[in-house]
Short mmCIF file of C-alpha atoms and ligand atoms in Angstrom, two decimals:
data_model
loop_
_atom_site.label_atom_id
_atom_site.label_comp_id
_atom_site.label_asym_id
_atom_site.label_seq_id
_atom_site.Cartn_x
_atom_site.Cartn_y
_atom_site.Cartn_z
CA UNK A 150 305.46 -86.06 113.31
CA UNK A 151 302.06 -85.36 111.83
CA UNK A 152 299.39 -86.85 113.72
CA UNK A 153 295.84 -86.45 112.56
CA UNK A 154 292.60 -87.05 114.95
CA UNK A 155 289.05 -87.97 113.63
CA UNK A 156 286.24 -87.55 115.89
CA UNK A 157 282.61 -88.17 116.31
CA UNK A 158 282.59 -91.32 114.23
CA UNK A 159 279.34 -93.08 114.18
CA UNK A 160 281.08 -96.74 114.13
CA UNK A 161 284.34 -97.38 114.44
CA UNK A 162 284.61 -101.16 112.80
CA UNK A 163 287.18 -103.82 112.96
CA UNK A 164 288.60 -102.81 116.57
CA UNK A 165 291.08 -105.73 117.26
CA UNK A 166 294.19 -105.36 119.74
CA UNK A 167 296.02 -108.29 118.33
CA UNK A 168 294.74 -110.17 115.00
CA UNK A 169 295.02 -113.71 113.62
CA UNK A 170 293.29 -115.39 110.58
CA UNK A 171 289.47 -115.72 111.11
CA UNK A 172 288.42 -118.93 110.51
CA UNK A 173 284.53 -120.79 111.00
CA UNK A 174 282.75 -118.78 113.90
CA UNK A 175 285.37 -116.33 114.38
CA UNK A 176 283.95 -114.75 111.00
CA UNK A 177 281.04 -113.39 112.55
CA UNK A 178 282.79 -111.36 115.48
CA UNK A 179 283.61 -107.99 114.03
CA UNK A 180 284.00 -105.77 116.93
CA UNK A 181 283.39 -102.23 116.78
CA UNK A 182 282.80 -98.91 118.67
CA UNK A 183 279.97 -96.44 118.74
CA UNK A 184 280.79 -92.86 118.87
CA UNK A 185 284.48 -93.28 118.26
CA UNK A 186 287.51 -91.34 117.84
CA UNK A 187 290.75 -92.13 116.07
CA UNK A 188 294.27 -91.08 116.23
CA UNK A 189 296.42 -91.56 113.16
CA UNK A 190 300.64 -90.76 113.44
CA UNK A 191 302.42 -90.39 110.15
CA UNK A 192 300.82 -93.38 108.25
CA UNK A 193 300.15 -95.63 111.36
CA UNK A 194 297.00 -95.85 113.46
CA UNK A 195 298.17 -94.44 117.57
CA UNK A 196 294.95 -95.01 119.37
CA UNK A 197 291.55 -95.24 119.14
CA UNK A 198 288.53 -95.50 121.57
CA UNK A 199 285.06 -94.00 122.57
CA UNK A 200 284.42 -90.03 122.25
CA UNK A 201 283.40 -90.14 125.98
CA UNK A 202 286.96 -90.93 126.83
CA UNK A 203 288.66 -88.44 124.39
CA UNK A 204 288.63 -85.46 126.55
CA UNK A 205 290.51 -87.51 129.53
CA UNK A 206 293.00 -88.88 127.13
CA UNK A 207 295.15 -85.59 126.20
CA UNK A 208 294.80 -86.63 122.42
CA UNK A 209 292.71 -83.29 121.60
CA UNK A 210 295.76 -80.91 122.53
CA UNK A 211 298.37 -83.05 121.00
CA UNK A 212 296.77 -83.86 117.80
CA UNK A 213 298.23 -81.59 114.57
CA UNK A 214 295.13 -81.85 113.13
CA UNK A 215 290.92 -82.84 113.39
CA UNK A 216 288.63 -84.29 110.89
CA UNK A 217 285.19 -84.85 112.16
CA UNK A 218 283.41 -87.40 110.36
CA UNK A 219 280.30 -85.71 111.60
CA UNK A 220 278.45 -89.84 111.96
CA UNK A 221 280.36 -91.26 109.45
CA UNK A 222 281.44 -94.86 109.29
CA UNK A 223 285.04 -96.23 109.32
CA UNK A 224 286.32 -99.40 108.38
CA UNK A 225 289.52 -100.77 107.46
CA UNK A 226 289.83 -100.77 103.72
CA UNK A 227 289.55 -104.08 101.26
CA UNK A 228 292.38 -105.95 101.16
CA UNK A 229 291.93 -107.91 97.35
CA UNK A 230 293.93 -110.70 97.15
CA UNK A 231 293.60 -112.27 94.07
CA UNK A 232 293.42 -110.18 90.57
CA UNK A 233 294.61 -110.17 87.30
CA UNK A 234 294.52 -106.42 86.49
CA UNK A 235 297.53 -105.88 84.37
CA UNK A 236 296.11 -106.48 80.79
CA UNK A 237 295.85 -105.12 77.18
CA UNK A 238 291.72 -104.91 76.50
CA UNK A 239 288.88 -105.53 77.25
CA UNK A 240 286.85 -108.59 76.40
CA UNK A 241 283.45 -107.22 75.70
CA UNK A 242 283.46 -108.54 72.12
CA UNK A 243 283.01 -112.29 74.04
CA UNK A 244 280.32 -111.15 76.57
CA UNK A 245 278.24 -110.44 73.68
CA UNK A 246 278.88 -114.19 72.28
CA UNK A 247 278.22 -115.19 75.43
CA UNK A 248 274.99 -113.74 75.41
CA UNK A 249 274.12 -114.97 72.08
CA UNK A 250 274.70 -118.27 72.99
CA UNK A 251 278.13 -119.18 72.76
CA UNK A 252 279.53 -121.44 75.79
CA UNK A 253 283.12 -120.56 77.41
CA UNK A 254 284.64 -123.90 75.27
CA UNK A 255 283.21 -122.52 72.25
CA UNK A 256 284.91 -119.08 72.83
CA UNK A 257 288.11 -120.71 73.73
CA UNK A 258 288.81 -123.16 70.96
CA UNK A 259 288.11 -120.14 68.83
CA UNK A 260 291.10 -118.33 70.40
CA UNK A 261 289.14 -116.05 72.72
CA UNK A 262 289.78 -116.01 76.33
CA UNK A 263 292.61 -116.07 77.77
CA UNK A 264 294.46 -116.68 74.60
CA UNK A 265 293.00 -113.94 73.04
CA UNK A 266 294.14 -112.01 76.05
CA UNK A 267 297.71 -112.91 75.58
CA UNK A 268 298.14 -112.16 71.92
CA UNK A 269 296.95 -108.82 72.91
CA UNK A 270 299.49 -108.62 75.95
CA UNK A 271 302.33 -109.35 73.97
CA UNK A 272 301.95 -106.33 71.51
CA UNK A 273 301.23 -103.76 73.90
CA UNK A 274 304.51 -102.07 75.22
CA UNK A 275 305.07 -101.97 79.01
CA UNK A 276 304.36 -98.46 79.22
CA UNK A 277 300.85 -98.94 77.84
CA UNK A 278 300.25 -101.53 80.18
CA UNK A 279 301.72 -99.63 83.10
CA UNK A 280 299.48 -96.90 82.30
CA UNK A 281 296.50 -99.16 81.79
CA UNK A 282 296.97 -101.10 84.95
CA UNK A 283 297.77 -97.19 86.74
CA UNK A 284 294.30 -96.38 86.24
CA UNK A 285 292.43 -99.14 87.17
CA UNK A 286 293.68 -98.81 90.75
CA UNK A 287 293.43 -95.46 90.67
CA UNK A 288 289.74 -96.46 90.08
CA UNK A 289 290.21 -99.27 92.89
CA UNK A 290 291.85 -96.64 95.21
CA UNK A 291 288.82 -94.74 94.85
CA UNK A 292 286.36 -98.09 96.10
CA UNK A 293 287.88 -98.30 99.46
CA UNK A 294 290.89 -101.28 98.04
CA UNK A 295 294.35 -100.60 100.06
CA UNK A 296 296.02 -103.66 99.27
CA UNK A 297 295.55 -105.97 95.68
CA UNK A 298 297.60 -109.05 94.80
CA UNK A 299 298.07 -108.73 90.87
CA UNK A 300 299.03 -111.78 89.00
CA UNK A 301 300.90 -112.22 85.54
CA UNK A 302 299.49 -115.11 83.21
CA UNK A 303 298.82 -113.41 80.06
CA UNK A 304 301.98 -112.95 78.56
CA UNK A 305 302.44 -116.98 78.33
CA UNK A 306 305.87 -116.15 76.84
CA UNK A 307 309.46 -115.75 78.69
CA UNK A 308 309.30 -111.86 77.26
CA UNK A 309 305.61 -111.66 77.97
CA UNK A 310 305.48 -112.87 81.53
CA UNK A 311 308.37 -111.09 82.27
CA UNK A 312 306.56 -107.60 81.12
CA UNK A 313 303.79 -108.34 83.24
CA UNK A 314 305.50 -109.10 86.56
CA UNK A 315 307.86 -105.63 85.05
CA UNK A 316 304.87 -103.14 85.16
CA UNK A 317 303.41 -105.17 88.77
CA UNK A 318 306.78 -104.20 89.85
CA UNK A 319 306.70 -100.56 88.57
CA UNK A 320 303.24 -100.47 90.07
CA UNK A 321 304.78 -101.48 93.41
CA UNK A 322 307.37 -98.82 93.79
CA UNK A 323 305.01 -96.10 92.19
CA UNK A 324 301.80 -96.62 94.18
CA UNK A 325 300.99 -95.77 97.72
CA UNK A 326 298.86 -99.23 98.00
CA UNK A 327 300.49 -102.27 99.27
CA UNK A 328 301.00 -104.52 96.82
CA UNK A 329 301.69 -108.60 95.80
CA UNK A 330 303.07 -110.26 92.64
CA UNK A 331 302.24 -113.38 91.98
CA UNK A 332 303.71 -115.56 88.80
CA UNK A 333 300.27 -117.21 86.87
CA UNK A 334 303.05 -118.47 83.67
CA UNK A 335 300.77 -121.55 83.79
CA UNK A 336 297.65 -120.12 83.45
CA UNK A 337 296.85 -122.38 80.17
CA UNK A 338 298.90 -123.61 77.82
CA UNK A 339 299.82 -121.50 74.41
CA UNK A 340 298.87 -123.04 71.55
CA UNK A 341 302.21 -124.22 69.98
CA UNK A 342 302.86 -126.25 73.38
CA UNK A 343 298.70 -127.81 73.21
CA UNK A 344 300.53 -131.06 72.81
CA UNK A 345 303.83 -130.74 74.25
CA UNK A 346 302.46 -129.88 78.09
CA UNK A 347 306.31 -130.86 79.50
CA UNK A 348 307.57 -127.85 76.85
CA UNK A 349 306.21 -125.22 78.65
CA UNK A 350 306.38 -126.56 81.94
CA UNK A 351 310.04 -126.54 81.12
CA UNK A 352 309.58 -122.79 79.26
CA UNK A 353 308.24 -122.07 82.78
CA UNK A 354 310.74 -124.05 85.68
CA UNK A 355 314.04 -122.99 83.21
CA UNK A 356 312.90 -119.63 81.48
CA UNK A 357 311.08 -118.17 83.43
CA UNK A 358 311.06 -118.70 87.38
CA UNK A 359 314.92 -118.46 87.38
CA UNK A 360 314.52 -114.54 85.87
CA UNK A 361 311.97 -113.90 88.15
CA UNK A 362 313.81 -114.54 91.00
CA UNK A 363 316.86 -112.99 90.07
CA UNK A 364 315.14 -109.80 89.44
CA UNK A 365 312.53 -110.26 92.41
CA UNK A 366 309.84 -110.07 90.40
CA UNK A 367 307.32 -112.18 92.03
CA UNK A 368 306.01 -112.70 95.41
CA UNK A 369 303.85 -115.96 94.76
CA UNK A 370 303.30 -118.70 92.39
CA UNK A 371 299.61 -119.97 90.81
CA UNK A 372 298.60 -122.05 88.40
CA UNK A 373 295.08 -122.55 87.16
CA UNK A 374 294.29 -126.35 88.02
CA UNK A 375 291.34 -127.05 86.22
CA UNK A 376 290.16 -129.92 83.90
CA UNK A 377 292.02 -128.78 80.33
CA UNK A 378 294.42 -126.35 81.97
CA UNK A 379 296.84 -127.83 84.72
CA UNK A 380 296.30 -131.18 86.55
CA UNK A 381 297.10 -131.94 90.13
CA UNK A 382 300.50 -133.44 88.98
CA UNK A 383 301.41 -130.44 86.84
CA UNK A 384 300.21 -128.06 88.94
CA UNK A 385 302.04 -129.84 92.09
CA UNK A 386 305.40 -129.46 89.50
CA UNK A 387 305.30 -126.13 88.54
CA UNK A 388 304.17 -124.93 92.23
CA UNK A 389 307.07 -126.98 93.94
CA UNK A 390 309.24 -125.20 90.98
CA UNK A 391 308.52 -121.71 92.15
CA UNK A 392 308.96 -123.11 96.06
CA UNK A 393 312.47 -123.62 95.14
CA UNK A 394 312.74 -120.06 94.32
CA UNK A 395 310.99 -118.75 96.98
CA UNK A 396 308.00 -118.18 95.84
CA UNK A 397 305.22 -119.48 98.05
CA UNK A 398 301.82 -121.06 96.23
CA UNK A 399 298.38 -119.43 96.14
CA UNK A 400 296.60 -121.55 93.34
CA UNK A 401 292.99 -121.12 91.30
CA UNK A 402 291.06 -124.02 92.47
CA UNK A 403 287.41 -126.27 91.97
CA UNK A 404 286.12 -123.64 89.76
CA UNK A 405 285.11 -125.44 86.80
CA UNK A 406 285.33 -128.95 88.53
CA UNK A 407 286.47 -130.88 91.26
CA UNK A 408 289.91 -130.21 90.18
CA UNK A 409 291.68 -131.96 92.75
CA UNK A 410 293.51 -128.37 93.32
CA UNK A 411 292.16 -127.74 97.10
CA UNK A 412 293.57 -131.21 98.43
CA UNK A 413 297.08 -130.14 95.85
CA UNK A 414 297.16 -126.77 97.60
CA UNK A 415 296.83 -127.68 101.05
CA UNK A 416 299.43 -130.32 100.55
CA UNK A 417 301.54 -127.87 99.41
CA UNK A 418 301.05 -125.54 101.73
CA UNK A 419 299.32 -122.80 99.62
CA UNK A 420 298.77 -119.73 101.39
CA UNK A 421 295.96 -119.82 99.62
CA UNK A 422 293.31 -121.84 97.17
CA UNK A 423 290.90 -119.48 95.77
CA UNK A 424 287.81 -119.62 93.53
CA UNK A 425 286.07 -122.87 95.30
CA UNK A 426 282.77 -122.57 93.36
CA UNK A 427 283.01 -126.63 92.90
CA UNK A 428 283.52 -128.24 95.87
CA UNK A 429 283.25 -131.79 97.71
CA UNK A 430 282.96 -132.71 101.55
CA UNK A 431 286.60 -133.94 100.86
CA UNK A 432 287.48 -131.20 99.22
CA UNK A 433 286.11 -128.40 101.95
CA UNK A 434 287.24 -130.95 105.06
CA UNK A 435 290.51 -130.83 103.63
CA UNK A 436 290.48 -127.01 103.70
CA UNK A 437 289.12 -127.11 107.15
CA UNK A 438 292.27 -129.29 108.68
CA UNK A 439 294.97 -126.13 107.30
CA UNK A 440 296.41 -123.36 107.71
CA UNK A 441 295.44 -122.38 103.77
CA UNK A 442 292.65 -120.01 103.53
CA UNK A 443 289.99 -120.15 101.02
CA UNK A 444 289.80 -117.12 98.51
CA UNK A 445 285.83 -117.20 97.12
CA UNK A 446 285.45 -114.57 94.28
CA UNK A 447 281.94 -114.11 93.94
CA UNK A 448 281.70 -111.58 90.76
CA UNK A 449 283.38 -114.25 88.64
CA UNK A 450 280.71 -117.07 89.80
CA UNK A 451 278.16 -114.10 89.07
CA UNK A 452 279.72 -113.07 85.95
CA UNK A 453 279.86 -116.32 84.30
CA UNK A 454 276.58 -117.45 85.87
CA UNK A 455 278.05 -120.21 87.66
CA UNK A 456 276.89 -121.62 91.29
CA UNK A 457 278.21 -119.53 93.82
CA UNK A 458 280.84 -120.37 95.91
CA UNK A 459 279.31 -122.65 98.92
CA UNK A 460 280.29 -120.01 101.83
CA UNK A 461 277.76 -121.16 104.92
CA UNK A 462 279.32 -124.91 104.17
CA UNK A 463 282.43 -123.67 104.30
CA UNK A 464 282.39 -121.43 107.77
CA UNK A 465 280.40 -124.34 108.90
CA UNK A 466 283.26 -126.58 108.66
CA UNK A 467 285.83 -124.21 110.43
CA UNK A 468 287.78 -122.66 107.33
CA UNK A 469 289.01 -119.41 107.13
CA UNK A 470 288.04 -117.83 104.26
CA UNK A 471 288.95 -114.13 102.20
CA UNK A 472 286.78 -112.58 99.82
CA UNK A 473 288.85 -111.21 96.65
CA UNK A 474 287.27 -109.83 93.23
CA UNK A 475 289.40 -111.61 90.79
CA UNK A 476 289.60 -108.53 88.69
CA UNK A 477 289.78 -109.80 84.93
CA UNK A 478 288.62 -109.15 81.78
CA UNK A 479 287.67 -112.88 81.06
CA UNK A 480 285.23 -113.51 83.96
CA UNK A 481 285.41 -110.80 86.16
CA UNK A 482 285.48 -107.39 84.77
CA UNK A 483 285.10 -105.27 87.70
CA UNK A 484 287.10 -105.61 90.69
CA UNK A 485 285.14 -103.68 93.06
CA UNK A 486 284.96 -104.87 96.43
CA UNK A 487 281.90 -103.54 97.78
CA UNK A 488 280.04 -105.55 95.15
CA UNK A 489 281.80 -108.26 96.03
CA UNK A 490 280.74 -107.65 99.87
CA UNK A 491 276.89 -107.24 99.02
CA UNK A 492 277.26 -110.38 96.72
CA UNK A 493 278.56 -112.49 99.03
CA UNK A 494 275.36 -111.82 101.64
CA UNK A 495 273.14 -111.80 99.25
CA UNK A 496 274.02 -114.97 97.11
CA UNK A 497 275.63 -116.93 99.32
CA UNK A 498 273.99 -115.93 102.81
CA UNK A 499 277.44 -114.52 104.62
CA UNK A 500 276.52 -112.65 107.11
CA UNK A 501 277.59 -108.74 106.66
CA UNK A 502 280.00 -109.32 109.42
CA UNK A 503 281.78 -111.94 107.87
CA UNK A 504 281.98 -110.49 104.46
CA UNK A 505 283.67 -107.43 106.13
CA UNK A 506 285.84 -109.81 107.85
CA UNK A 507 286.85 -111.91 105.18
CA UNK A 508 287.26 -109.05 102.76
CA UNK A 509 289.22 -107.00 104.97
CA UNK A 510 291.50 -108.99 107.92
CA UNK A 511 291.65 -112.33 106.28
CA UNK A 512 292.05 -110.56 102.80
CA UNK A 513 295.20 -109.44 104.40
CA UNK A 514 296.43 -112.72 105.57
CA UNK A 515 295.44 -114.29 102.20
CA UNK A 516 298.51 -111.77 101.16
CA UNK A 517 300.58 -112.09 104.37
CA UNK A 518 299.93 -108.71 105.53
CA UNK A 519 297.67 -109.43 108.14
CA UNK A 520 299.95 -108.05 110.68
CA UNK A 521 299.90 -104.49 108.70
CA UNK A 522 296.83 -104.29 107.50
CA UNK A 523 293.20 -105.38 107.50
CA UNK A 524 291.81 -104.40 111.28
CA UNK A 525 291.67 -101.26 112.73
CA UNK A 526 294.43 -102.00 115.56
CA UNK A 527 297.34 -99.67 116.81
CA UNK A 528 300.28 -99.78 115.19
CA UNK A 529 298.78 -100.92 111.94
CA UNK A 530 299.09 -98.87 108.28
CA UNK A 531 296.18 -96.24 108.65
CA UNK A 532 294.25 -97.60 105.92
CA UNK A 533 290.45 -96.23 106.12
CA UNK A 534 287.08 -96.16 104.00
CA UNK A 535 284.86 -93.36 105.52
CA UNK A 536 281.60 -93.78 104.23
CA UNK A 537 278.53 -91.43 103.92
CA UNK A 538 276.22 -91.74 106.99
CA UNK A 539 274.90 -95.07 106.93
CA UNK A 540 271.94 -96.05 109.58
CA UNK A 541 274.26 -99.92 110.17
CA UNK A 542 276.84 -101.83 109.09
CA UNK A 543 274.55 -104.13 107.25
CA UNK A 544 273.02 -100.99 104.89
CA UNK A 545 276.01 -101.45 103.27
CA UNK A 546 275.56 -105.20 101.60
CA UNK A 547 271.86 -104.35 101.75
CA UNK A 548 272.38 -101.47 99.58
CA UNK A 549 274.51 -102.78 96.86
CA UNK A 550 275.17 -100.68 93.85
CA UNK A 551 274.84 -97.45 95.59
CA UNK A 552 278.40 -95.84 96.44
CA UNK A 553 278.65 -95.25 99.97
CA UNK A 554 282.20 -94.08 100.17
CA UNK A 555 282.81 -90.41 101.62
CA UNK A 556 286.73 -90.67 101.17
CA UNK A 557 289.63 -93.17 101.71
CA UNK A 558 292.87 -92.83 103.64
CA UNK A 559 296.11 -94.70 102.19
CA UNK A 560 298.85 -94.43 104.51
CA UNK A 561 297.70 -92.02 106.44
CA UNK A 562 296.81 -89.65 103.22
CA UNK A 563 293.57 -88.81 101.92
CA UNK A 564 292.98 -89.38 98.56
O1 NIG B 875 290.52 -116.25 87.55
N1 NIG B 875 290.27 -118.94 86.07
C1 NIG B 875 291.21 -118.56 85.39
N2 NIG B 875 291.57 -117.31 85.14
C2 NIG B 875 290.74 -116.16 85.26
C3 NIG B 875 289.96 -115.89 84.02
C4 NIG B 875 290.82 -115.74 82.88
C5 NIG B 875 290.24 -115.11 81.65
O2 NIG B 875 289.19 -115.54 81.14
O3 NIG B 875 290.91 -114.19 81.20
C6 NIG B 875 289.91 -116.26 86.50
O4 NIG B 875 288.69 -116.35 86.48
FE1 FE B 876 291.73 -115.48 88.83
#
């Protein structure tokens, strides 16, 4: 057995014995240790605790190997639960319209966005988009991520959706990061089924979902409930669909509007409802009274110069909520997650604590592998950003745009 042992680390952060789903005030509590150590076994965090106990604890003769992080900080890397980054090109073409002028709608009805997206997907070959998709968390890898949730929903075709959830696969068995597939097939609505909605509901319930679970190709189910996407009903359908295969729900809701999709999720039982940039006192009481967590992805309300997700309100009301960067090329085209951190403090007031929280542990729940991942607790995958020396925690949200990471550990390997 290998074990590694890091010493004389400035701040040891997200110290937790046993670990639940933060919700409300729990956010704020992010426990950590001055002038830690760390063990590390094989890929799996052994012990940890202050460098005035190390000597008495025996760990110093038994370890294989030190690291000293000479005053560097560790945390548990970001867990990102909700992305789309399996896709053909970039979109920068409709930023630029964007900035001359044009609206979303406009964009859309002229077969940008999404659609534009899709017709692209379906003509590149899964190696391309393997290779594509490769890099980008490479790239992630590199930003302190450990754990992504990818989602299909720009194929939009049996052959195309498939593909997608294909390469997530092959990026599953091929990368050292911990990853989710979720099914997005109703993500809009192509344009030969515009006005036949129960055509591809049925392209999705008969074509699609009973492949996908044959071949395990997807871990969750979404659909984009929004006011000329999916409604409640249709989004309730296709959700309860993918239930009956197994696939549990974790929708996009209230970004555009009050879409009805936070109450639809919770009834459901979503593991998660994420976006949440529109919401109502029923809407963010309903979230309060379950077990679903709120996923608020800050770059896209940035990106598309939307209000931001109402955070404060939220913890206020008891929710527990992730932070995720919906990594896109529509509306978010960056999914790092230390800009998502520093955005979330400094747009919608979260405190640096609960940012870290919420990107990290409850980013792990939001995927179900809060018991793995997510908190720096023995027995747990030793997943680790080690930044460069940092006065406090907070310099990190404080200092957005500068790139604090030193190295990461996936596993128990350095990149
Ligand atoms: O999560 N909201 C829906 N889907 C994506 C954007 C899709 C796109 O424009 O490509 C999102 O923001
Ligand atoms: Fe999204």
């Amino acid at each position: 057995m290998a074990s590694l042992l890091i010493t004389n680390i400035h701040q040891l952060v997200g110290v937790r014995a046993l670990t639940t789903v933060l919700r409300g005030d729990q956010l704020a509590e992010l426990p950590c240790i001055d002038k830690a150590y760390l063990l590390i076994e094989d890929d799996t965090i052994a012990a940890f605790g202050s460098m005035d106990d190390l000597d008495k604890s025996g760990y110093r003769s038994m370890a294989s190997e030190t690291y000293d992080a000479a005053g560097a900080t560790v945390l548990p890397t970001w867990c990102d639960s909700h992305t789309h980054i399996v896709f053909a090109a970039s979109r920068e073409e409709e930023f630029v319209y964007k900035l001359k002028g044009m609206s979303y709608a406009d964009i859309a009805a002229k077969g940008g966005g999404i659609l534009n997206s899709a017709r692209k997907l379906n003509e590149a070959s899964e190696d391309e988009l393997f290779h594509q998709a490769w890099q980008r968390l490479e790239e992630l890898s590199r930003l302190g991520t450990g754990a992504i949730e990818i989602k299909s929903g720009y194929g939009l075709t049996v052959e195309g959706e498939l593909k997608m959830l294909r390469v997530i696969k092959r990026l599953k068995q091929r990368s050292a990061l911990d990853i989710k597939a979720t099914f997005l097939g109703a993500h809009t609505y192509p344009t030969e089924f515009k006005n036949n909605h129960q055509g591809y509901l049925q392209q999705i319930t008969e074509h699609m979902l009973p492949v996908i679970a044959r071949d395990n190709l997807a871990d969750y189910i979404d659909v984009f409930c929004e006011e000329g996407f999916f409604s409640p009903e249709e989004t309730e359908h296709v959700c309860k669909a993918g239930m009956a295969h197994g696939l549990k729900p974790k929708i996009h809701a209230n970004q555009l509007n009050l879409s009805g999709g936070t109450q639809t999720g919770v009834r459901l039982g979503a593991i998660s409802v994420d976006h949440l940039e529109t919401m109502d006192e029923d809407a963010i009481q309903s979230l309060a009274q379950s077990n679903t967590i709120g996923t608020l992805l800050p770059t896209a309300a940035f990106f598309l110069r939307m209000p931001f997700q109402p955070a404060r309100a939220l913890i206020d009301a008891g929710c527990a909520i992730a932070l995720a960067s919906d990594f896109n090329p529509g509306s978010s085209p960056s999914g790092n997650m230390n800009l998502v951190v520093a955005m979330s403090c400094i747009q919608m007031k979260m405190l640096p604590e609960e940012a870290i929280n919420a990107a990290t542990l409850n980013g792990a729940y939001a995927m179900e592998l809060g018991e793995q991942l997510g908190s720096i607790t023995v027995g747990k995958k030793a997943n680790l950003i080690v930044t460069r020396p940092i006065p406090s925690l907070a310099y990190l949200p404080y200092a957005f745009g500068s790139n604090l990471i030193d190295t990461v550990m996936i596993k128990g390997a350095w990149l």
